[in-house]
Amino acid sequence: MENFQISAWAGAGQRVLRSLNLRSEEVERTVLMFFVYTLTSVGLIWLELSTVGLFLDEYGADKMPFIYIASAFIGSGLGFVYSWLQKILPLRRTVVVVLGMMSVPLFLFRFGIGYENTKIAGISIAFITIFLMWLWVEACYVLNDLNTSITSNQLFNIREIKRTYPLVSSGYLVAGVVSGFSLPVLLHLVGLKNVTLISGLMVATGSVLLYYLTEKYRQAFPETAHWTDDDEDEQEEFTARKVTGPLQKYAVPLVSFFVLAEVLYVLVDFQFYSQLEYQNPGDGASWIASFLGIYEGIQGLFQVATQWFASSRLVERIGVFVTAMILPAGIAILGVLTIGASLGQLVSVFIGLILLRFLDELLHYTLLETVSPVLFQPIPDNIRSGIQTLVNGVGEPLSCGATGVGILIMLWVTQKILPQQEEKAFHDQQSLIFIGAIVILALLWVFVVWLIRSQYVGLLVKSAERGRLGVTDVDLKALKRAVVETLQKPGGEDEKRSCIELLTQIDPKNVGEVLAPLLDSLSPGLQRQSLETMLQHPNPAYLDAVRALSQQSLPPEVLALALRYIWLTEAEPNIESLRPYLQPTVDPVVRGTAAALIMRRGDRQQKAEATNTLRQMLTHKQERERVMGTRALGEADYLQGLRLHIPNLLQDESLRVRCALLDVISSTHSEEYYPSLLRGLGYKSTRDAALQAIVKLHNDAIPLLVYLAEDIHKSDLIRLQAWTALGQIGTVEAIDILVSNLMTAWGTTRRNILRILLKMPSEAGIEGVLDRIGRSGLETLMEQELMFIGQIYAGLVDLSGVTTYGNLSDRDANSTGAPGNDTAQLLQRALAGLEADAKERCFLLMKFLYPLDTVQAAAFNIASGQPSLVARGLEILDNTVDIARKRSLINLLDQHSEREKLTNLSELMVYKPLAPSDRLRRLLELRHFLSDWALACCFHLAREARWSLTAQQTLVCLQHPTGFVREAVLAYLKIASPRALVELLPRLQNDPDNLVSAQVEEMMAELGASPKR
């Protein structure tokens, strides 16, 4: 019963994780980061709302523009400070120090608030303190977001962060709810001026929790400060990049989009606080802070609900650009309604501004944050981060400061032009002027979104042509419009072809929606491509368009595809309409297609006529007739009497016929001929065709491929083709087979499987591995590789002083004509090759966890052997890798001696020096991990050095599938145990390897062994 409850809880936990899109090994890091971000955000929101209450009560909203102007500079300045700290401190210390530094001024502000009557240069200390508090709050928000982003990027790799960061970032929204509803209670308990102490305590608690997190996962952070001599070179390279042409036309409205978003946010924020100042019932700053707390809590609830349940779904349903227009359009409409209602005295200006700010805050941190990454998608990777930095790090802070200056100018102008009247009425009129400006800017924002959309379309087309556009974050509606516009306008066929390919890759099931209406206007080549794409998912909705196309004069290939589409989608096809195409004068492509279609659903007489047509094609003297006839067999559901022609076609003199027949065997699932598909993999001429045919069998081919791939007596090339076919099949069952063999295979097989999984489209292989064995399983595989490398180093160290020349007789030494230690050197070179292979597998394993280009760059630099490049490669790994054995891996890749590397691997294996002969026997115990050549070198060295090996090691290796290994074992036995060799030789007479069988005959003649009867 207890075990049942445990399993039930475990199952429920897995369901919860799946609903959150998390893996079990990510939970702890995600929860800790969520709490760090939530705790610090709660403290900062408490401080912000309290500071706003004190500022508005004491000094009024007209001083707020100076806050906006000053915050524009402090944000950039703190960014430089953050970069400087990273150069003098390790990153895991930097993030904790920054968070701790954020909390220290919060404790000091409490003392400055109490000096209302003490002045410096005519300004009270209290005003200076509150002013600095507001600036510090704004700066802390920047630092907190930056700290959270950087820490998350270190704790989670690029694939994990897509799942975890939305949950981590929602900590701010949750903090808004918690801090908002708790602030009135906090004010009642400790008072407004003491909130800074509680805020400092919350931020300090967050820093302590972050310290624990960075210590527990210290392997996720680089050990050294980020300071390299290459920074200046990289900076020069970055600044040298130019944004020109269509990209420049896109970048300008893109920057304007985010600048306008910031400007409107500041204007709405200023007017909200300005109106709030005049709603004070007399309770002072505490009332303002309490009101803001309740407001923040209610708004936070809506933000959390929108972010978790609506944002992504809304983008998928209505598209990126319609979603991006919701906020500016909503602000414009609400602004106009506020002006009208206020002038008609239906609603106060304050109520209208509450609604405006609620809408702006709600959508700014939900929908706007969701669509922002998509807008950067068409920009090339090499300059995308630079433009994002320009927008977020420069454009937004400067626009905030510029808005502050603009507000001051507008305040001065309105004071001059508005008539003198009661203060509240004057203030309301002033607010209406500001709301009018907000409406105009919102409409301008809508226009900017339209400009981005038009340029986005052009860049999508260019990106599709160059093949560098990702397909994960593309606005599908905009893409379809782009394809339609590109296919309709005059232009190169290559560009149009690439657009169709991209659309097929992104939305294959609905590709006919775009292509069917355009079929008449496309070139024959594009018509063929479109019909082939539509045939992958035939839909009766597009039947009329294809039927209309088939009535035109078409090339044979296009007509055949159109007939096939009509036949597959029409409910009751007219078979008689196909009979005219069976005439000998019709092109073989169309004739074969028509015959195959009739054989599917025709009556007895019609099938007989079609069968006779195909029989004539299959036995025709012209190669093209036989090829097209053979291809038509693959479209027929039932081969009937035509099956008799398959054996002859398999022996046909035409390679095209034989390759076409392999596809027929696959299409018709002719199981008796499946061995022909496997044999086809063994010949270079038919290998590609056989591979494609096997892949078409999908899961039916898996047992055949597993048998072939696991047969150690097959060549490595044939086994590689079998693994490749499994990867191209790509089903859940195929990935299961690949991953299970990945855990048990070694050497070349493991390397091949890793490469195949990495090459699978849409990262299906990577996700398949992570879903099945997870991050911990990959780390286990990497630890295996590191331990194996440790055994190699142990062999290199213990065998480094071996010389066998002194152990050879004069006759043997003279016959070799070379120093005896050549064999030892051969083994050492073989072991060095094994080391290189194991390192390559380590890099392949890292590609499952980290960006492919980053790992590739590190591997390239380390493989160069140049000290400066090796150092750069190691730094890349230090800043990227976060596995538990990171230090061991980096030290192993560094340019140290084998003994030093063994010391660095002490956590994984304990090195004990062994005598050379004992070390050789130890290597043979690891024979399953050695390459064939290294294994043969072990026996050659044992023979020359006169070292004895165990009987088990010798007999097992005598049955090795590789001929030159058996040859080496026989040579060893001739020296070590001639008597045992005499008994074994008769059993080896029929060895499949000609060299080994010749060696056996020679030894039998020399030793006088009796042949086996």
mmCIF file of C-alpha atoms in Angstrom, residues 676-881:
data_model
loop_
_atom_site.group_PDB
_atom_site.id
_atom_site.type_symbol
_atom_site.label_atom_id
_atom_site.label_comp_id
_atom_site.label_asym_id
_atom_site.label_seq_id
_atom_site.Cartn_x
_atom_site.Cartn_y
_atom_site.Cartn_z
ATOM 1 C CA SER A 676 17.187 -6.792 -51.227
ATOM 2 C CA LEU A 677 16.839 -3.415 -49.507
ATOM 3 C CA LEU A 678 19.474 -4.381 -46.954
ATOM 4 C CA ARG A 679 21.778 -5.684 -49.669
ATOM 5 C CA GLY A 680 21.318 -2.413 -51.528
ATOM 6 C CA LEU A 681 22.983 -0.602 -48.620
ATOM 7 C CA GLY A 682 26.174 -2.525 -49.344
ATOM 8 C CA TYR A 683 26.683 -1.129 -52.841
ATOM 9 C CA LYS A 684 27.665 2.456 -53.497
ATOM 10 C CA SER A 685 25.491 2.708 -56.612
ATOM 11 C CA THR A 686 22.264 1.729 -54.823
ATOM 12 C CA ARG A 687 23.051 2.892 -51.290
ATOM 13 C CA ASP A 688 21.112 6.176 -51.409
ATOM 14 C CA ALA A 689 18.079 4.617 -53.055
ATOM 15 C CA ALA A 690 18.062 1.706 -50.602
ATOM 16 C CA LEU A 691 18.381 4.099 -47.666
ATOM 17 C CA GLN A 692 15.434 6.210 -48.855
ATOM 18 C CA ALA A 693 13.344 3.086 -49.448
ATOM 19 C CA ILE A 694 14.060 1.730 -45.983
ATOM 20 C CA VAL A 695 13.226 5.065 -44.388
ATOM 21 C CA LYS A 696 9.820 5.008 -46.140
ATOM 22 C CA LEU A 697 8.999 1.804 -44.254
ATOM 23 C CA HIS A 698 9.101 3.783 -40.991
ATOM 24 C CA ASN A 699 8.622 1.526 -37.971
ATOM 25 C CA ASP A 700 8.342 -1.631 -40.097
ATOM 26 C CA ALA A 701 12.035 -1.298 -40.937
ATOM 27 C CA ILE A 702 13.219 -0.932 -37.345
ATOM 28 C CA PRO A 703 13.697 -4.675 -36.592
ATOM 29 C CA LEU A 704 15.680 -5.110 -39.819
ATOM 30 C CA LEU A 705 17.859 -2.106 -39.108
ATOM 31 C CA VAL A 706 18.496 -3.074 -35.483
ATOM 32 C CA TYR A 707 19.600 -6.543 -36.592
ATOM 33 C CA LEU A 708 21.926 -5.003 -39.179
ATOM 34 C CA ALA A 709 23.291 -2.274 -36.895
ATOM 35 C CA GLU A 710 24.054 -4.641 -34.021
ATOM 36 C CA ASP A 711 25.756 -7.277 -36.164
ATOM 37 C CA ILE A 712 29.423 -6.829 -35.244
ATOM 38 C CA HIS A 713 30.474 -8.918 -38.243
ATOM 39 C CA LYS A 714 29.143 -6.285 -40.648
ATOM 40 C CA SER A 715 31.423 -3.502 -41.802
ATOM 41 C CA ASP A 716 31.341 -0.163 -40.003
ATOM 42 C CA LEU A 717 29.984 1.473 -43.163
ATOM 43 C CA ILE A 718 26.972 -0.865 -43.382
ATOM 44 C CA ARG A 719 26.223 -0.456 -39.675
ATOM 45 C CA LEU A 720 26.499 3.316 -40.069
ATOM 46 C CA GLN A 721 23.900 3.196 -42.850
ATOM 47 C CA ALA A 722 21.564 1.271 -40.544
ATOM 48 C CA TRP A 723 21.947 3.821 -37.737
ATOM 49 C CA THR A 724 21.495 6.631 -40.272
ATOM 50 C CA ALA A 725 18.252 5.077 -41.507
ATOM 51 C CA LEU A 726 16.942 4.898 -37.943
ATOM 52 C CA GLY A 727 17.744 8.573 -37.504
ATOM 53 C CA GLN A 728 15.965 9.502 -40.737
ATOM 54 C CA ILE A 729 12.896 7.479 -39.754
ATOM 55 C CA GLY A 730 12.805 9.676 -36.673
ATOM 56 C CA THR A 731 9.757 8.123 -34.989
ATOM 57 C CA VAL A 732 9.460 7.744 -31.232
ATOM 58 C CA GLU A 733 10.346 4.055 -31.537
ATOM 59 C CA ALA A 734 13.411 4.795 -33.685
ATOM 60 C CA ILE A 735 14.652 7.406 -31.231
ATOM 61 C CA ASP A 736 14.100 4.916 -28.393
ATOM 62 C CA ILE A 737 16.385 2.435 -30.179
ATOM 63 C CA LEU A 738 19.053 5.061 -30.830
ATOM 64 C CA VAL A 739 19.062 6.358 -27.251
ATOM 65 C CA SER A 740 19.113 2.883 -25.700
ATOM 66 C CA ASN A 741 22.087 1.922 -27.883
ATOM 67 C CA LEU A 742 23.745 5.231 -27.075
ATOM 68 C CA MET A 743 23.847 4.195 -23.431
ATOM 69 C CA THR A 744 25.445 0.807 -24.146
ATOM 70 C CA ALA A 745 27.546 1.363 -27.292
ATOM 71 C CA TRP A 746 31.119 2.587 -27.360
ATOM 72 C CA GLY A 747 33.723 3.956 -29.677
ATOM 73 C CA THR A 748 32.781 4.460 -33.306
ATOM 74 C CA THR A 749 29.221 3.270 -32.768
ATOM 75 C CA ARG A 750 28.550 5.772 -29.991
ATOM 76 C CA ARG A 751 30.112 8.562 -32.044
ATOM 77 C CA ASN A 752 27.935 7.685 -35.060
ATOM 78 C CA ILE A 753 24.758 7.587 -32.977
ATOM 79 C CA LEU A 754 25.580 10.946 -31.397
ATOM 80 C CA ARG A 755 26.122 12.540 -34.796
ATOM 81 C CA ILE A 756 22.888 11.072 -36.153
ATOM 82 C CA LEU A 757 20.856 12.313 -33.190
ATOM 83 C CA LEU A 758 22.346 15.795 -33.490
ATOM 84 C CA LYS A 759 21.500 15.987 -37.210
ATOM 85 C CA MET A 760 17.832 15.078 -36.800
ATOM 86 C CA PRO A 761 15.589 17.978 -37.933
ATOM 87 C CA SER A 762 13.933 20.361 -35.473
ATOM 88 C CA GLU A 763 16.285 19.082 -32.765
ATOM 89 C CA ALA A 764 14.102 15.976 -32.427
ATOM 90 C CA GLY A 765 17.145 13.874 -31.549
ATOM 91 C CA ILE A 766 18.386 16.345 -28.953
ATOM 92 C CA GLU A 767 14.979 16.612 -27.297
ATOM 93 C CA GLY A 768 14.568 12.837 -27.537
ATOM 94 C CA VAL A 769 17.795 12.252 -25.619
ATOM 95 C CA LEU A 770 16.921 14.879 -23.008
ATOM 96 C CA ASP A 771 13.434 13.423 -22.548
ATOM 97 C CA ARG A 772 14.686 9.872 -22.123
ATOM 98 C CA ILE A 773 17.941 10.115 -20.175
ATOM 99 C CA GLY A 774 17.945 13.804 -19.264
ATOM 100 C CA ARG A 775 20.808 16.003 -18.329
ATOM 101 C CA SER A 776 21.977 13.536 -15.664
ATOM 102 C CA GLY A 777 22.216 10.753 -18.255
ATOM 103 C CA LEU A 778 24.349 12.901 -20.542
ATOM 104 C CA GLU A 779 26.612 13.821 -17.638
ATOM 105 C CA THR A 780 26.965 10.107 -16.852
ATOM 106 C CA LEU A 781 28.030 9.417 -20.435
ATOM 107 C CA MET A 782 30.535 12.242 -20.258
ATOM 108 C CA GLU A 783 31.933 10.883 -16.984
ATOM 109 C CA GLN A 784 32.388 7.522 -18.719
ATOM 110 C CA GLU A 785 34.400 9.201 -21.431
ATOM 111 C CA LEU A 786 36.515 11.046 -18.866
ATOM 112 C CA MET A 787 37.207 7.857 -16.934
ATOM 113 C CA PHE A 788 38.189 6.099 -20.155
ATOM 114 C CA ILE A 789 40.547 8.942 -21.007
ATOM 115 C CA GLY A 790 42.014 8.498 -17.541
ATOM 116 C CA GLN A 791 42.736 4.840 -18.324
ATOM 117 C CA ILE A 792 44.387 5.923 -21.576
ATOM 118 C CA TYR A 793 46.626 8.370 -19.717
ATOM 119 C CA ALA A 794 47.513 5.657 -17.230
ATOM 120 C CA GLY A 795 48.526 3.418 -20.142
ATOM 121 C CA LEU A 796 50.578 6.188 -21.765
ATOM 122 C CA VAL A 797 52.375 6.950 -18.506
ATOM 123 C CA ASP A 798 53.120 3.338 -17.520
ATOM 124 C CA LEU A 799 54.152 2.299 -21.026
ATOM 125 C CA SER A 800 56.172 5.411 -21.783
ATOM 126 C CA GLY A 801 59.554 3.847 -20.912
ATOM 127 C CA VAL A 802 58.988 0.484 -22.585
ATOM 128 C CA THR A 803 61.673 -0.802 -24.994
ATOM 129 C CA THR A 804 61.440 -4.299 -26.376
ATOM 130 C CA TYR A 805 64.639 -4.379 -28.405
ATOM 131 C CA GLY A 806 66.597 -6.028 -25.603
ATOM 132 C CA ASN A 807 64.090 -8.867 -25.342
ATOM 133 C CA LEU A 808 64.446 -9.934 -28.965
ATOM 134 C CA SER A 809 66.913 -12.504 -30.150
ATOM 135 C CA ASP A 810 69.559 -11.424 -32.648
ATOM 136 C CA ARG A 811 67.741 -13.228 -35.414
ATOM 137 C CA ASP A 812 64.452 -11.525 -34.577
ATOM 138 C CA ALA A 813 66.116 -8.139 -34.258
ATOM 139 C CA ASN A 814 67.872 -8.502 -37.587
ATOM 140 C CA SER A 815 64.749 -9.706 -39.313
ATOM 141 C CA THR A 816 62.679 -6.756 -38.188
ATOM 142 C CA GLY A 817 65.242 -4.247 -39.390
ATOM 143 C CA ALA A 818 63.861 -1.663 -36.919
ATOM 144 C CA PRO A 819 64.182 -0.956 -33.222
ATOM 145 C CA GLY A 820 62.001 -3.141 -31.103
ATOM 146 C CA ASN A 821 60.304 -0.246 -29.385
ATOM 147 C CA ASP A 822 58.480 0.574 -32.627
ATOM 148 C CA THR A 823 55.636 -1.671 -31.430
ATOM 149 C CA ALA A 824 55.388 0.221 -28.171
ATOM 150 C CA GLN A 825 55.242 3.466 -30.108
ATOM 151 C CA LEU A 826 52.489 2.046 -32.304
ATOM 152 C CA LEU A 827 50.424 1.258 -29.199
ATOM 153 C CA GLN A 828 51.072 4.708 -27.773
ATOM 154 C CA ARG A 829 49.925 6.315 -31.007
ATOM 155 C CA ALA A 830 46.836 4.091 -31.015
ATOM 156 C CA LEU A 831 46.062 5.156 -27.430
ATOM 157 C CA ALA A 832 46.528 8.814 -28.427
ATOM 158 C CA GLY A 833 44.008 8.237 -31.201
ATOM 159 C CA LEU A 834 41.576 6.784 -28.668
ATOM 160 C CA GLU A 835 42.063 9.885 -26.528
ATOM 161 C CA ALA A 836 41.203 12.138 -29.487
ATOM 162 C CA ASP A 837 38.117 10.037 -30.246
ATOM 163 C CA ALA A 838 36.939 10.226 -26.627
ATOM 164 C CA LYS A 839 37.408 14.014 -26.584
ATOM 165 C CA GLU A 840 35.389 14.266 -29.782
ATOM 166 C CA ARG A 841 32.582 12.286 -28.139
ATOM 167 C CA CYS A 842 32.726 14.663 -25.169
ATOM 168 C CA PHE A 843 32.207 17.622 -27.494
ATOM 169 C CA LEU A 844 29.360 15.799 -29.237
ATOM 170 C CA LEU A 845 27.715 15.158 -25.860
ATOM 171 C CA MET A 846 28.082 18.827 -24.940
ATOM 172 C CA LYS A 847 26.162 19.793 -28.082
ATOM 173 C CA PHE A 848 23.061 18.194 -26.550
ATOM 174 C CA LEU A 849 23.211 20.696 -23.693
ATOM 175 C CA TYR A 850 24.702 23.851 -25.158
ATOM 176 C CA PRO A 851 24.535 25.845 -28.424
ATOM 177 C CA LEU A 852 26.086 23.918 -31.296
ATOM 178 C CA ASP A 853 28.080 26.858 -32.624
ATOM 179 C CA THR A 854 29.518 27.654 -29.194
ATOM 180 C CA VAL A 855 30.714 24.089 -28.615
ATOM 181 C CA GLN A 856 32.057 23.929 -32.161
ATOM 182 C CA ALA A 857 34.005 27.165 -31.672
ATOM 183 C CA ALA A 858 35.539 25.831 -28.455
ATOM 184 C CA ALA A 859 36.482 22.536 -30.134
ATOM 185 C CA PHE A 860 38.040 24.327 -33.097
ATOM 186 C CA ASN A 861 40.167 26.595 -30.903
ATOM 187 C CA ILE A 862 41.314 23.770 -28.622
ATOM 188 C CA ALA A 863 42.169 21.498 -31.565
ATOM 189 C CA SER A 864 44.434 24.185 -33.062
ATOM 190 C CA GLY A 865 47.130 23.551 -30.447
ATOM 191 C CA GLN A 866 48.164 27.208 -30.359
ATOM 192 C CA PRO A 867 48.342 28.414 -26.729
ATOM 193 C CA SER A 868 46.338 31.592 -27.348
ATOM 194 C CA LEU A 869 43.588 29.765 -29.244
ATOM 195 C CA VAL A 870 43.498 26.928 -26.720
ATOM 196 C CA ALA A 871 43.075 29.499 -23.937
ATOM 197 C CA ARG A 872 40.199 31.085 -25.835
ATOM 198 C CA GLY A 873 38.526 27.709 -26.363
ATOM 199 C CA LEU A 874 38.869 26.836 -22.693
ATOM 200 C CA GLU A 875 37.386 30.193 -21.702
ATOM 201 C CA ILE A 876 34.432 29.534 -23.993
ATOM 202 C CA LEU A 877 33.848 26.234 -22.221
ATOM 203 C CA ASP A 878 34.353 27.816 -18.803
ATOM 204 C CA ASN A 879 31.612 30.329 -19.567
ATOM 205 C CA THR A 880 29.299 27.786 -21.214
ATOM 206 C CA VAL A 881 29.584 24.386 -19.543
#
